[in-house]
Short mmCIF file of C-alpha atoms and ligand atoms in Angstrom, two decimals:
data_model
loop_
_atom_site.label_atom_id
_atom_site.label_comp_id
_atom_site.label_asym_id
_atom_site.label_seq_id
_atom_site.Cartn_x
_atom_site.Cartn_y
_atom_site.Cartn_z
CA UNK C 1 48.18 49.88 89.71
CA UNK C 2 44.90 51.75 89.59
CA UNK C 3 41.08 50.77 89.54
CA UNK C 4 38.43 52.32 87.68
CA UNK C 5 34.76 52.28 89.91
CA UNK C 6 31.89 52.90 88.09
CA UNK C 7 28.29 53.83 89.74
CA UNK C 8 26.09 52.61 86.81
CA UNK C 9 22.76 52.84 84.05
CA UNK C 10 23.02 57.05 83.86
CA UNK C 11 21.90 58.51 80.83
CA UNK C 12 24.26 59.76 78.99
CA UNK C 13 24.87 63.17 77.22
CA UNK C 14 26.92 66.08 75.91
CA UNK C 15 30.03 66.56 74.18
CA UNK C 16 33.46 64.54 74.33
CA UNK C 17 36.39 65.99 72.14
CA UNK C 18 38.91 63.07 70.95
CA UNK C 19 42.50 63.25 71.43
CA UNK C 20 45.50 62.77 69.12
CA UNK C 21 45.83 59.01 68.30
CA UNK C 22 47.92 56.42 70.28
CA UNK C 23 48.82 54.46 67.90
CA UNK C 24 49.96 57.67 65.50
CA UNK C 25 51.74 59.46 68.37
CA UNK C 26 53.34 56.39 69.59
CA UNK C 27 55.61 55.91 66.17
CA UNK C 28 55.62 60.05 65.66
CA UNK C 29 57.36 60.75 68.59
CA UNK C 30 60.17 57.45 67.71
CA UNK C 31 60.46 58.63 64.41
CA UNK C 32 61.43 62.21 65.28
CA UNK C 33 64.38 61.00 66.46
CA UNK C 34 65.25 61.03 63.19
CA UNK C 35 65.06 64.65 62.53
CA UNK C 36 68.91 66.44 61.96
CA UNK C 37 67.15 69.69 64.26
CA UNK C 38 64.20 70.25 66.40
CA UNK C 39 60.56 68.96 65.29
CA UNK C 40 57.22 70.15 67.01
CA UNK C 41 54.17 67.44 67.19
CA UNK C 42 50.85 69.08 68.47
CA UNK C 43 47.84 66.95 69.56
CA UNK C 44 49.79 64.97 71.24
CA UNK C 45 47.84 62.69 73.73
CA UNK C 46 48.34 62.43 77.59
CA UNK C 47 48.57 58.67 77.78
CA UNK C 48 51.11 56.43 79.42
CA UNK C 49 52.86 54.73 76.84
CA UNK C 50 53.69 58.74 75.53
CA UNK C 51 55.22 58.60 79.12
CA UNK C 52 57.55 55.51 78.19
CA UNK C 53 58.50 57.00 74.85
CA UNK C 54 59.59 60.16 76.60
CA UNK C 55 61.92 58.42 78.70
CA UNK C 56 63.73 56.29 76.48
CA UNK C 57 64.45 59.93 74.39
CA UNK C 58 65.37 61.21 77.65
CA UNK C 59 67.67 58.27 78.11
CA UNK C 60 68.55 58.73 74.42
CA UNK C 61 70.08 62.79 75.60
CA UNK C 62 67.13 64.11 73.06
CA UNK C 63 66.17 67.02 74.48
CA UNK C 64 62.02 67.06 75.26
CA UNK C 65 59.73 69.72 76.17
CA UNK C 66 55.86 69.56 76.63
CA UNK C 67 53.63 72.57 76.67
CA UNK C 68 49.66 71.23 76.73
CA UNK C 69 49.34 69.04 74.11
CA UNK C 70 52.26 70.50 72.33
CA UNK C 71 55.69 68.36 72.31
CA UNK C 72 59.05 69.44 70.72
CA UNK C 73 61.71 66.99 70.34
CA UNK C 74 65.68 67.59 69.66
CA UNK C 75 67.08 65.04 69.00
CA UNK C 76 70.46 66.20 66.96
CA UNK C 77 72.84 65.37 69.75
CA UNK C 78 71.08 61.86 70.82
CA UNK C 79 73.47 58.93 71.51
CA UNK C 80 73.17 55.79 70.21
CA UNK C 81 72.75 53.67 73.56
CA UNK C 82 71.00 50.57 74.71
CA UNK C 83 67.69 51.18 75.97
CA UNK C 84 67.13 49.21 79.11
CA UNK C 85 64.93 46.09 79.01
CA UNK C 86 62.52 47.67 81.54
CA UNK C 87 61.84 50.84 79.34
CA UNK C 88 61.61 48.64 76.09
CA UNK C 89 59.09 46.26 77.67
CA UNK C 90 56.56 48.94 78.77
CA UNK C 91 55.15 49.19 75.23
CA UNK C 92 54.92 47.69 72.06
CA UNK C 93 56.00 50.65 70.29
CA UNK C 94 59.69 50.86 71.55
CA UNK C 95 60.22 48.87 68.50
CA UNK C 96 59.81 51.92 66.41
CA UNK C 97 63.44 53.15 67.59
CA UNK C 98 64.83 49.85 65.90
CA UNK C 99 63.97 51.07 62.47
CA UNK C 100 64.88 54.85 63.47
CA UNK C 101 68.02 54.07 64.89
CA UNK C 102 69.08 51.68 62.29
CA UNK C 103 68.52 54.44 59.94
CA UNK C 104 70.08 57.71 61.77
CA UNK C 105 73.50 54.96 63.20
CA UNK C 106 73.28 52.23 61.17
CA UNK C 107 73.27 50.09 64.12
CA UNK C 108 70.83 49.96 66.94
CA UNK C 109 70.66 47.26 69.78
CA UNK C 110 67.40 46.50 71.25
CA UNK C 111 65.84 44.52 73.09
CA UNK C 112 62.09 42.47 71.94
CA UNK C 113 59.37 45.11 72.82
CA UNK C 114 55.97 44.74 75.22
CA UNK C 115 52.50 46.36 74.61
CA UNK C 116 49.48 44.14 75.24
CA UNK C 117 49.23 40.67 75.32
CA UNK C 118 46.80 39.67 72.82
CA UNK C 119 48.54 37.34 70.91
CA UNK C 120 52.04 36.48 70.06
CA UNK C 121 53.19 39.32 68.26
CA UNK C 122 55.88 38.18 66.40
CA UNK C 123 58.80 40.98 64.55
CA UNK C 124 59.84 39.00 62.00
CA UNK C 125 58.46 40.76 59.33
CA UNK C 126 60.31 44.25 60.40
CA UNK C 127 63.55 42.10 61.17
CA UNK C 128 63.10 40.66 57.45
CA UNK C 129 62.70 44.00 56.11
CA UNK C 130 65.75 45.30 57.79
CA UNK C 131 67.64 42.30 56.24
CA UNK C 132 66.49 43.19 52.46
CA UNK C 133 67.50 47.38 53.31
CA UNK C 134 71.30 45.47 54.02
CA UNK C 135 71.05 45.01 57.81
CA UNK C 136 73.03 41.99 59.34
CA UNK C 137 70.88 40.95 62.28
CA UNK C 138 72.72 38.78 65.14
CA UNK C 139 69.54 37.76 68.40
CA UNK C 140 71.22 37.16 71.71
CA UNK C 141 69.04 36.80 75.00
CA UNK C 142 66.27 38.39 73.84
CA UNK C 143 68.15 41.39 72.50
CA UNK C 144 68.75 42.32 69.28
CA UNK C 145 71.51 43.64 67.38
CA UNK C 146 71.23 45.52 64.17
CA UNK C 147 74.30 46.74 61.89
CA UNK C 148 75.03 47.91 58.33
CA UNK C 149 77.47 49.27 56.64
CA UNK C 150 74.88 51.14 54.41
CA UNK C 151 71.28 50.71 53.84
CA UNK C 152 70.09 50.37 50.31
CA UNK C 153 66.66 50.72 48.47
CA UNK C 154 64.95 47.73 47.49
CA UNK C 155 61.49 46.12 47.02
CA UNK C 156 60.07 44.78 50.07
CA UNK C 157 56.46 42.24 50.04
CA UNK C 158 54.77 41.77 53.61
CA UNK C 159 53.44 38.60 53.81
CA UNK C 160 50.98 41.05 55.68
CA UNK C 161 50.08 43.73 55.87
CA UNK C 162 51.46 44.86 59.41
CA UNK C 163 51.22 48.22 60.38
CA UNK C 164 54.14 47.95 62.90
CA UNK C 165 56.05 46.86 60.17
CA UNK C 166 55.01 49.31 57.68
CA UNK C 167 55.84 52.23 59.91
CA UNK C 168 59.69 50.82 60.90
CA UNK C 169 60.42 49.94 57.54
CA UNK C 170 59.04 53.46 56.22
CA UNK C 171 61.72 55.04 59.43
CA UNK C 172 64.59 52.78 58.16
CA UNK C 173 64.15 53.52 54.48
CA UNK C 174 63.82 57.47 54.84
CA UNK C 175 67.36 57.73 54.84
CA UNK C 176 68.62 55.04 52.34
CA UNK C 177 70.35 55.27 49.46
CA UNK C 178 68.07 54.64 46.36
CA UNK C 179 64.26 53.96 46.20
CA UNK C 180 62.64 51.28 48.65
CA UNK C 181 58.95 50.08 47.88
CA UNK C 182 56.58 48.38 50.47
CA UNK C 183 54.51 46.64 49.13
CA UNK C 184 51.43 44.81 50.82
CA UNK C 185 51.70 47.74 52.68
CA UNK C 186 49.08 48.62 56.10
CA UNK C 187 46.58 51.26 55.08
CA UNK C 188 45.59 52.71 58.36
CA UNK C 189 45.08 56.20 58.99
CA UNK C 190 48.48 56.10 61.44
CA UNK C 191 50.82 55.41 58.54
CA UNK C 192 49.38 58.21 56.47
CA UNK C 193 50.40 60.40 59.71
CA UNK C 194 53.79 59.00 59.93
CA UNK C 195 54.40 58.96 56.55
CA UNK C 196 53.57 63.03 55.97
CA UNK C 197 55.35 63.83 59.63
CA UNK C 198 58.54 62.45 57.49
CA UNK C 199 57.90 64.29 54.15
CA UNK C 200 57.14 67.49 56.26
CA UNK C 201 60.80 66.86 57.32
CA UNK C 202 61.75 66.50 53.76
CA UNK C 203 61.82 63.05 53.23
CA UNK C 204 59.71 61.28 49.90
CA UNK C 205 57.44 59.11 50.58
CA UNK C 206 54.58 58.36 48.22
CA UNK C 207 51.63 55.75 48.49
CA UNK C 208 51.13 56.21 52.10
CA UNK C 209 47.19 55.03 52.63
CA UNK C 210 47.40 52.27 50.12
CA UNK C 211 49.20 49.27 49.80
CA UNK C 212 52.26 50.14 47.81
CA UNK C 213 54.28 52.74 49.42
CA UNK C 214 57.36 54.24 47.52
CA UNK C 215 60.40 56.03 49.54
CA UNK C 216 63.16 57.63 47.78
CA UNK C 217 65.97 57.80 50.16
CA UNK C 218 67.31 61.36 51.51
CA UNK C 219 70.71 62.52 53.45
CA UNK C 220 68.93 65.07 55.52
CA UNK C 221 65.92 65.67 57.75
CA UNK C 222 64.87 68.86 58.73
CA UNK C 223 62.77 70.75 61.27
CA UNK C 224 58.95 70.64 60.77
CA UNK C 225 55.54 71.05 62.58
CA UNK C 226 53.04 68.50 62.79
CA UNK C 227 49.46 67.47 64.16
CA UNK C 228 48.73 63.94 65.91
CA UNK C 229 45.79 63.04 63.34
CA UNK C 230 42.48 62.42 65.61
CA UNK C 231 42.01 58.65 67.51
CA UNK C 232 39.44 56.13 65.33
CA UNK C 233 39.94 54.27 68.13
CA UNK C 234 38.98 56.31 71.08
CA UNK C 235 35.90 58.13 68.52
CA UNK C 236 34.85 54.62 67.70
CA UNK C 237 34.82 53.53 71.52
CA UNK C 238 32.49 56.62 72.79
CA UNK C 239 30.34 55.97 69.61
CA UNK C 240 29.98 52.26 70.75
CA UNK C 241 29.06 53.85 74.02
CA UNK C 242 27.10 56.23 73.13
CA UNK C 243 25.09 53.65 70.72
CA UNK C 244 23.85 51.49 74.21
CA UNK C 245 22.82 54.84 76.55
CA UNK C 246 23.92 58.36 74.80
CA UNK C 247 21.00 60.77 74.48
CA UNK C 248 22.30 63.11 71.53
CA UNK C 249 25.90 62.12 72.70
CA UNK C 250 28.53 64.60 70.21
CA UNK C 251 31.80 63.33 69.17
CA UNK C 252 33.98 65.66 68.13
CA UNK C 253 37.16 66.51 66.55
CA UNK C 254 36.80 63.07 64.45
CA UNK C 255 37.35 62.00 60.69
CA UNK C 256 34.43 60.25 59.79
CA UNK C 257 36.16 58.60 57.32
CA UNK C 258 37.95 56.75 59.10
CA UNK C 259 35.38 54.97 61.40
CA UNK C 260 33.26 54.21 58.73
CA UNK C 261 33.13 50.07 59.09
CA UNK C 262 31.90 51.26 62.43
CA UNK C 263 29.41 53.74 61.05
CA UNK C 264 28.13 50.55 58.66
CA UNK C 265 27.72 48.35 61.40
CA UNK C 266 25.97 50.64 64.00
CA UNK C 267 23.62 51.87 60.94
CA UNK C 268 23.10 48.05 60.72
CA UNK C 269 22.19 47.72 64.49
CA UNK C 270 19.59 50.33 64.07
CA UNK C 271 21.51 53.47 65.72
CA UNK C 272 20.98 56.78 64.38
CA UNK C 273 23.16 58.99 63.79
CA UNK C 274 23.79 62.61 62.28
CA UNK C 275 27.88 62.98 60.58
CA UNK C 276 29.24 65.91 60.41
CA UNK C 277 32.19 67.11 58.73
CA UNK C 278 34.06 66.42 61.63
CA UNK C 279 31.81 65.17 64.77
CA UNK C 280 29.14 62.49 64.58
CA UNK C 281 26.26 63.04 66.96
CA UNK C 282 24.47 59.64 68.44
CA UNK C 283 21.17 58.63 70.71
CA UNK C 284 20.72 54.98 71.88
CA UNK C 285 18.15 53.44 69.70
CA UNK C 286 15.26 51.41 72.01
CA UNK C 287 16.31 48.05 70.06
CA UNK C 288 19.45 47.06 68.63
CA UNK C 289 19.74 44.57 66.09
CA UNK C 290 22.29 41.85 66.58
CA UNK C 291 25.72 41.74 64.27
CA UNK C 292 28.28 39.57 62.58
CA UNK C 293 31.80 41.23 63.02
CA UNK C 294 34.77 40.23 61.11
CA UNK C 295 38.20 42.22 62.17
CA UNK C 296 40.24 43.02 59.20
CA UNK C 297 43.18 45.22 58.49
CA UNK C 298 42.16 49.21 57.71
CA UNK C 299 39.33 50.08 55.75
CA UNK C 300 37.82 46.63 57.72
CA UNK C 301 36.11 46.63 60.90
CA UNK C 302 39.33 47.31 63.39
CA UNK C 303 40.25 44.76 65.86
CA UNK C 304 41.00 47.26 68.46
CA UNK C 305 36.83 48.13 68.51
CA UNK C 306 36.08 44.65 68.64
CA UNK C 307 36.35 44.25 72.10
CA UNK C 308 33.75 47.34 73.09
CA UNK C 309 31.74 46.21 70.57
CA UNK C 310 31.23 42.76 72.16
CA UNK C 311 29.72 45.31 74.86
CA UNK C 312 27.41 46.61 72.91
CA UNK C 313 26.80 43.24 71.37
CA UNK C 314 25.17 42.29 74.86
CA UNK C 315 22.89 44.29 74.65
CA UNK C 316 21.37 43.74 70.87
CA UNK C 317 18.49 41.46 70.49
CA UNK C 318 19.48 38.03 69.38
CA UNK C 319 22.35 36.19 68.54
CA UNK C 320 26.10 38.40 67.20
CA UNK C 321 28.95 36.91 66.09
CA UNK C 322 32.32 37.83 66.46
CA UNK C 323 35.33 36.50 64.46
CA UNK C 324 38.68 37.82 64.97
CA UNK C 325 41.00 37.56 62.34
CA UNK C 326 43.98 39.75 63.33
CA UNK C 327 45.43 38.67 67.07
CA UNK C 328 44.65 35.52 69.12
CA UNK C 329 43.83 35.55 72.27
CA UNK C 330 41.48 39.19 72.40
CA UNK C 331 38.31 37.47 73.76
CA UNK C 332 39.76 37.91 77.65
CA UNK C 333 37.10 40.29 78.14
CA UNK C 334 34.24 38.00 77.62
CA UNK C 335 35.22 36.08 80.97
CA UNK C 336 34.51 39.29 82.25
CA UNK C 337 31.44 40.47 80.64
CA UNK C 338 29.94 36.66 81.72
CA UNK C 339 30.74 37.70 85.29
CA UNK C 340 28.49 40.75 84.85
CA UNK C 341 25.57 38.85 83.26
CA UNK C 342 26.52 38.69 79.72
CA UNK C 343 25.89 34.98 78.26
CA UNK C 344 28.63 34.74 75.30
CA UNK C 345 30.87 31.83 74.40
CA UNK C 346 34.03 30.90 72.75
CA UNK C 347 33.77 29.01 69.75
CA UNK C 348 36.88 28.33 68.35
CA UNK C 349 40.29 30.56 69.95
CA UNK C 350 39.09 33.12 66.75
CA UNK C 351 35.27 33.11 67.11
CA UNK C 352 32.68 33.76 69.78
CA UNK C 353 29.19 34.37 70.00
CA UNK C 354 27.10 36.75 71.79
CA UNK C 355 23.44 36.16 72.68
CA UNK C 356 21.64 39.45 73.81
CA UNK C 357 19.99 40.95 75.23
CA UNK C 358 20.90 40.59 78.74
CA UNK C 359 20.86 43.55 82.09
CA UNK C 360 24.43 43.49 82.40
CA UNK C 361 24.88 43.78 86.93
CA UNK C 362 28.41 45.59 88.61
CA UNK C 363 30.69 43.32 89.49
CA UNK C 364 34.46 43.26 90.62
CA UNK C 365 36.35 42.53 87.18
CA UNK C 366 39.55 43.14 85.90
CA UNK C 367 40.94 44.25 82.77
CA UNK C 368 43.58 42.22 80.59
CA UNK C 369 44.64 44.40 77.95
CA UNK C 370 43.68 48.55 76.93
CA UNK C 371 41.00 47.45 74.31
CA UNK C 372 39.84 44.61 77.05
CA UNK C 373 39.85 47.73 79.92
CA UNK C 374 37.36 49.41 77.61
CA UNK C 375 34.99 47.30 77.10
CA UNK C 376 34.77 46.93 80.50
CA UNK C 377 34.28 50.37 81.19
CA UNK C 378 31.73 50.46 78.41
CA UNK C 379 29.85 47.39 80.34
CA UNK C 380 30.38 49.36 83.92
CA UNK C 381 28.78 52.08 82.25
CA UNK C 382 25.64 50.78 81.28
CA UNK C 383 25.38 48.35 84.04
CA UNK C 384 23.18 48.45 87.36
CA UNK C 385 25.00 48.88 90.34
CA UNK C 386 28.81 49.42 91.03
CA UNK C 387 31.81 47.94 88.76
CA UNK C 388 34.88 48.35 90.05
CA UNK C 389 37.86 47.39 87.25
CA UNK C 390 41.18 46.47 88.46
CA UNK C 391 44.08 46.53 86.62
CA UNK C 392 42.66 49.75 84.69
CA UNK C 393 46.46 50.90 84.15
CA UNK C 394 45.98 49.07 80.69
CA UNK C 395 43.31 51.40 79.75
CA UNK C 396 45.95 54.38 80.95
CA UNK C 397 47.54 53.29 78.34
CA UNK C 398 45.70 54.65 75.48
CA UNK C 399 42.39 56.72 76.46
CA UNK C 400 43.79 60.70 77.49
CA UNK C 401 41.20 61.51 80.33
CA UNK C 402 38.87 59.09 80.11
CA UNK C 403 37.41 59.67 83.16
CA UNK C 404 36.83 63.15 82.47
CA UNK C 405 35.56 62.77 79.60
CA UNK C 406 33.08 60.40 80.64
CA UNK C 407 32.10 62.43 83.67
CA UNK C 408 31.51 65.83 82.01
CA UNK C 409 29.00 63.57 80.04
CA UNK C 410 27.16 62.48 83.26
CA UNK C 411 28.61 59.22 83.72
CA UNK C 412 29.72 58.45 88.13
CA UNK C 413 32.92 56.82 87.79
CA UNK C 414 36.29 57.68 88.90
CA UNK C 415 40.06 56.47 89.27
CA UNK C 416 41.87 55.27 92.73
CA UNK C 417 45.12 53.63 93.63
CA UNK C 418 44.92 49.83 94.25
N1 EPU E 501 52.64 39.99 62.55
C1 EPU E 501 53.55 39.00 62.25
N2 EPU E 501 54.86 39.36 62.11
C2 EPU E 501 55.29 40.64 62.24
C3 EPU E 501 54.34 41.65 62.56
C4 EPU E 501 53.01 41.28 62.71
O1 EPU E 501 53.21 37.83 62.12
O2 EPU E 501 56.49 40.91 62.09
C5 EPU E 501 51.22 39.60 62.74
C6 EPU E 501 50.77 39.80 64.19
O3 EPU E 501 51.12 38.71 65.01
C7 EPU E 501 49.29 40.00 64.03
C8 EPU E 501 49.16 40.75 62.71
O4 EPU E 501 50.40 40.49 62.00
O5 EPU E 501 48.64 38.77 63.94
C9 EPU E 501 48.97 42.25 62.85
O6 EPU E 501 50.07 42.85 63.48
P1 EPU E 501 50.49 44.38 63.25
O7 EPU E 501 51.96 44.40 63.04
O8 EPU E 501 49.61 45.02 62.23
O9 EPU E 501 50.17 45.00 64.67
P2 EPU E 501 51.08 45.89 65.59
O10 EPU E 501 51.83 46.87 64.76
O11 EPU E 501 51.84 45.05 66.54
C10 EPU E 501 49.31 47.77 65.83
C11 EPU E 501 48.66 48.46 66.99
C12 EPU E 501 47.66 47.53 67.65
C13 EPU E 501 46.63 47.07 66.62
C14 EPU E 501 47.34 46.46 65.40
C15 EPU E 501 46.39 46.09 64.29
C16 EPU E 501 50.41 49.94 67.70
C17 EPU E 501 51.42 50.30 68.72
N3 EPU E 501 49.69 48.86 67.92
O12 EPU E 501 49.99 46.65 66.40
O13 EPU E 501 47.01 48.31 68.63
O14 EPU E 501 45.78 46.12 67.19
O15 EPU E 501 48.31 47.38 64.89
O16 EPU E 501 45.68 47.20 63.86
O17 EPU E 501 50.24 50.65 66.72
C18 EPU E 501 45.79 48.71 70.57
O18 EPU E 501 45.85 49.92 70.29
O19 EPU E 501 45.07 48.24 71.49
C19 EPU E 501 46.61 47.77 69.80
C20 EPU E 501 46.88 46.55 70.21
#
């Protein structure tokens, strides 16, 4: 385990340049196992759970090779074998080989995956999916085994609209016979990424970005090259940051598009800021006007900015709310926050409110989940005095070089072994 320490309250300013996104790269890399030859994925972030993937295609026999940010992946002679509890359990999105696996053996056995606790992330809507495609699932300690004799084409409702879901049902419909639709499907900027890294293989896939997606089944996948589409989630974090003590902070390599709930709410608080085509340039504004957040699924505000923004929330003049529709237990971080001088409270197990705004003081806190980690980071950073956040392997997890990013933009804070 590692711990992040943070020297506090130093302006801010510069230029940070956002990496591929985790939650993209985590089902790209899965579903190139699907791929008949070799398939190259640029942008590829540095993060841990990357790490985990690459070791269960190790373990697969796919054969992996990483130049920079540049990955290729073979995968034509994998094997279909068990992948061990341990690996499975390191990240949510080992569940992505279920649906790619089912498709390229018709048959996978796996195991229930980790990732963060937040709340109690069910699979039965990907299980239920697999059922209508013609799987026969059998669930035996914790493991789960997945046959068919063939997969077939159908129409599949989410009861919502999961992105997890979305994304494994797209990987074990690529290769079925007929047409499969999803509908209800998750919007988000990831499945758009997954869903063109499969056409640029050859596969047809239509709808991707809104909620009916359409996938006419194909026999073969060929090679391709593809780009990791930018993080929202790491460009909406620094803006957050930036927001409470940037002076003409630059974010670059960004969609604007896709942050823009964010972009509403901040204009809301009273932050300027200048878009560009692709970077978005902030300064803290002297005031900041309290907010009423509701998480939603993609175009809404994103539940994995909700927990910085309860940062920044600390800070605004008056009284925020939060409610958070999408997990339930993601308000961890407030505990923390509280220890540092925030005053917020939970409401219900789904709402909390924030009164602001209050000098936030370092303290010794620890992080329980990646999206908790950054807010904490976020607090450390404007705070007076030192913060020192343990468990900060969560926020390994999903922010490439966070503390060099935040220290070419002036900020003290740096990583040691606990
Ligand atoms: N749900 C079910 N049944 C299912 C699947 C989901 O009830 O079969 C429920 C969940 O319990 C939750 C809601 O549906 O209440 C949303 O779950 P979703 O499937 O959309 O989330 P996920 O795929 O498990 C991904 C991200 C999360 C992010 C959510 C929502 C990955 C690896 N994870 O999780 O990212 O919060 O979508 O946008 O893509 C993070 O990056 O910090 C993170 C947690």
């Amino acid at each position: 385990m590692h711990k992040i320490i943070i020297e506090g309250n130093n302006k801010l300013s510069g230029k940070i340049r956002i990496s591929g996104s985790k939650n993209s790269a985590v089902a790209l890399v899965p579903a190139a196992v699907l791929c008949d030859e070799e398939v190259t994925i640029a942008n590829v972030p540095s993060i841990s759970d990357i790490d985990a993937l690459d070791e269960i295609l190790n373990h697969l026999g796919a054969t992996v090779t990483r130049v920079d940010d540049v990955i290729k992946i073979d995968s034509s002679k994998i094997e279909n074998k068990l992948i061990p509890e341990k690996v499975a359990k390191k990240l949510r999105a080992s569940y992505y080989f279920m649906g790619a696996l089912l498709s390229k053996f018709k048959r996978v056995e796996m195991y229930f995956p980790g990732g963060c606790s937040i709340g109690a992330r069910p699979i039965n809507l990907h299980l239920k999916g697999f059922e209508a495609l013609g799987a026969k699932i059998k669930e035996e300690d914790n493991m789960f085994i997945i046959t068919a004799d063939k997969l077939v084409g159908t129409k599949i409702n989410l009861d919502f609209a999961s992105v997890g879901a979305t994304i494994n049902l797209m990987l074990a419909a690529v290769k079925a016979e007929g047409t499969t639709i999803i509908s209800n499907a998750a919007k988000e900027p990831h499945i758009v990424n997954v869903a063109t890294f499969l056409n640029n293989m050859g596969a047809k896939i239509s709808g991707a970005g809104t909620s009916e997606i359409k996938i006419v089944g194909v026999d073969y996948l060929h090679s391709c090259f593809h780009e990791v589409v930018p993080d929202y989630i790491e460009t909406g974090t620094y803006m957050i940051l930036a927001s409470m003590i940037g002076k003409n902070i630059t974010i670059e390599n960004i969609i604007p598009e896709h942050v823009e709930s964010l972009i509403s709410k901040l204009e809301e608080a009273g932050v300027p800021m200048e878009i560009g085509i692709d970077s978005i340039k902030i300064s803290a504004p002297d005031v900041l006007n309290p907010l009423n957040i509701k998480t939603q699924v993609y175009p809404g505000f994103p539940t994995d900015l909700q927990q910085p923004m309860a940062t920044l929330l600390t800070q605004a003049n008056g009284k925020s709310m939060i409610n958070e529709t999408i997990w339930e237990n993601r308000f961890l971080n407030l505990l923390e926050l509280n220890k540092m001088g925030a005053t917020t409270e939970l409401l219900t197990t789904s709402k909390a409110v924030i009164i602001g705004p209050t000098k936030l003081k370092g303290k010794k806190v620890a992080a329980s989940d990646l999206r908790a980690g950054a807010s904490l980071v976020l607090a450390g950073l404007i705070a007076e005095g030192t913060t020192v956040i343990e468990n900060a392997d969560y926020i390994l997890r999903g922010y490439e070089g966070i503390v060099e990013k935040l220290t070419k933009i002036g900020a003290k804070i740096r990583l040691e072994e606990e």
